[in-house]
Amino acid sequence: MAELPSDKPDSTTSGAVRTADGAGSGQVTRAGVLAAALSIVDRDGVDRLSMRRLAEAVGRDPMVIYRHVPNKAAVLDGIAEIVFAELKVDPTDPDWSGQLRAVARAFRELSLTHPRVVPLLVTRPLATPLGQRPQAVVRPVEDILALLTRAGFSGADALHIYRALFGFLYGHVLNELQELIERPDETDDVLRLGLHRLPIGEFPQLRALAPVLASYDGAAELERGLDLLLAGLAATLPHPGGDGQVAPVN
């Protein structure tokens, strides 16, 4: 399980500069406001973000903040937007499966960098119709579709691959970040995971897998999942060349 950032006092952000009496100076921009919001969420979580606290972090009156983001929902959407903007896809890569692996690894790294933002990455885009989402959120979708159609997949199959990949990624990072260990100092894996609470006769498989569950490796688990996912897609989708063979995968 990844370790979440520790709580720290608010610090000055790039959106404005605090003066000696606490008031803000300099130009306040939407980018600066969202950077301050991301900093708060990274440090303290979504529940601790409020428009008043955001205004304090930027060093301005809350009404100044509302000129750039109309409400908290817009702030949450903006946080997801600036994190998704860090996810890059090369639609010209001739190795489609290798590029998807690179995207998956990059998404996991972003999630580990911003663990408290992950719920927003998974849920906020779905709260907005596709055509109304920020371009930074839609860009990875477009680029992955371009990558796959350039490789020869049909548009429908490319969309299927995208959905399968990100459905897997969302589940993986949520599992990696939220899996809890009941007794971290316990050496017995069954006790460490709290599996002793489950009746032996009803949950023999979980108890038998206690050593595997206790030695969870997020990076290795991601690679194994990608092996299964990409191989399965390649085995069931038509070859991009249209000759009826399955698509190659690395």
Coordinates of N, CA, C and O in Angstrom, one line a residue, residues 2 6 15 46 51 61 80 86 88 100 120 123 127 134 138 142 144 159-160 163 168 175 186-187 198 219 235-236 239:
A2 N 0.6 2.2 -0.8 CA 1.4 3.4 -0.9 C 1.1 4.3 0.3 O 0.0 4.3 0.9
S6 N 2.1 13.2 4.5 CA 1.8 13.7 5.9 C 1.2 15.1 5.9 O 1.4 15.9 5.0
G15 N -0.3 30.9 -7.2 CA -1.4 31.8 -7.7 C -1.3 33.2 -7.2 O -1.8 34.2 -7.8
V46 N -9.7 15.5 0.0 CA -10.8 16.2 -0.6 C -11.7 16.8 0.4 O -12.2 17.9 0.3
M51 N -13.9 26.4 -0.2 CA -13.6 27.6 -0.9 C -12.9 28.7 0.0 O -12.0 29.4 -0.4
D61 N -9.5 37.4 -0.8 CA -10.8 37.2 -0.4 C -11.5 36.1 -1.2 O -11.2 36.0 -2.4
A80 N -8.8 17.4 -11.3 CA -8.6 16.3 -12.1 C -8.0 16.7 -13.5 O -7.2 16.0 -14.1
E86 N -0.9 15.8 -17.1 CA 0.4 15.3 -17.0 C 0.6 13.9 -17.6 O 1.7 13.4 -17.8
K88 N 0.7 11.7 -20.7 CA 1.1 11.9 -22.1 C 0.9 10.5 -22.8 O 1.4 9.5 -22.3
L100 N 0.7 1.4 -24.6 CA -0.3 1.3 -23.6 C 0.3 0.9 -22.3 O -0.1 1.4 -21.2
L120 N -10.9 11.5 -7.4 CA -11.4 12.5 -8.4 C -11.1 12.1 -9.8 O -11.9 12.3 -10.7
T123 N -13.8 9.5 -10.7 CA -15.3 9.9 -10.6 C -15.6 11.2 -11.3 O -16.7 11.3 -11.9
A127 N -18.9 12.6 -14.1 CA -20.0 13.5 -13.7 C -20.3 14.6 -14.8 O -21.3 15.4 -14.6
P134 N -13.0 19.0 -19.7 CA -11.9 19.7 -20.1 C -11.0 19.0 -21.2 O -11.0 17.7 -21.1
V138 N -10.0 14.8 -21.9 CA -10.4 14.1 -23.1 C -9.1 13.7 -23.9 O -9.2 12.7 -24.7
E142 N -8.5 10.6 -26.9 CA -8.3 10.8 -28.3 C -7.0 10.2 -28.8 O -6.9 9.6 -29.8
I144 N -5.2 7.8 -27.4 CA -5.2 6.3 -27.4 C -6.0 5.8 -28.6 O -5.6 4.8 -29.3
L159 N -12.0 1.8 -29.1 CA -12.7 2.3 -27.9 C -12.8 1.1 -26.9 O -12.7 1.4 -25.7
H160 N -13.0 -0.1 -27.3 CA -13.1 -1.2 -26.4 C -11.8 -1.4 -25.7 O -11.8 -1.6 -24.4
R163 N -11.4 1.4 -23.0 CA -12.3 1.2 -21.8 C -11.8 0.1 -21.0 O -11.8 0.1 -19.7
F168 N -9.4 -1.3 -15.9 CA -8.4 -2.1 -15.1 C -7.5 -1.1 -14.3 O -7.3 -1.4 -13.1
N175 N -7.2 -0.2 -5.5 CA -6.9 -1.3 -4.7 C -5.5 -1.1 -4.1 O -5.3 -1.4 -2.9
E186 N 2.6 -7.5 12.9 CA 2.5 -9.0 13.0 C 3.3 -9.7 12.0 O 3.3 -9.4 10.8
T187 N 3.9 -10.8 12.4 CA 4.7 -11.6 11.4 C 3.9 -12.7 10.8 O 4.3 -13.1 9.7
L198 N -12.0 -14.7 9.7 CA -12.9 -15.4 8.7 C -13.0 -16.9 9.1 O -11.9 -17.5 9.4
A219 N 3.7 -2.5 -8.4 CA 4.3 -2.5 -9.8 C 4.2 -3.8 -10.4 O 3.9 -3.9 -11.6
A235 N -5.9 -11.7 -28.3 CA -6.4 -13.0 -28.7 C -7.8 -13.0 -29.2 O -8.3 -13.9 -29.9
T236 N -8.5 -11.9 -28.9 CA -10.0 -11.9 -29.2 C -10.3 -10.8 -30.3 O -11.4 -10.9 -30.9
H239 N -6.9 -9.1 -36.2 CA -5.6 -8.5 -36.5 C -5.8 -7.2 -37.2 O -6.6 -7.1 -38.1

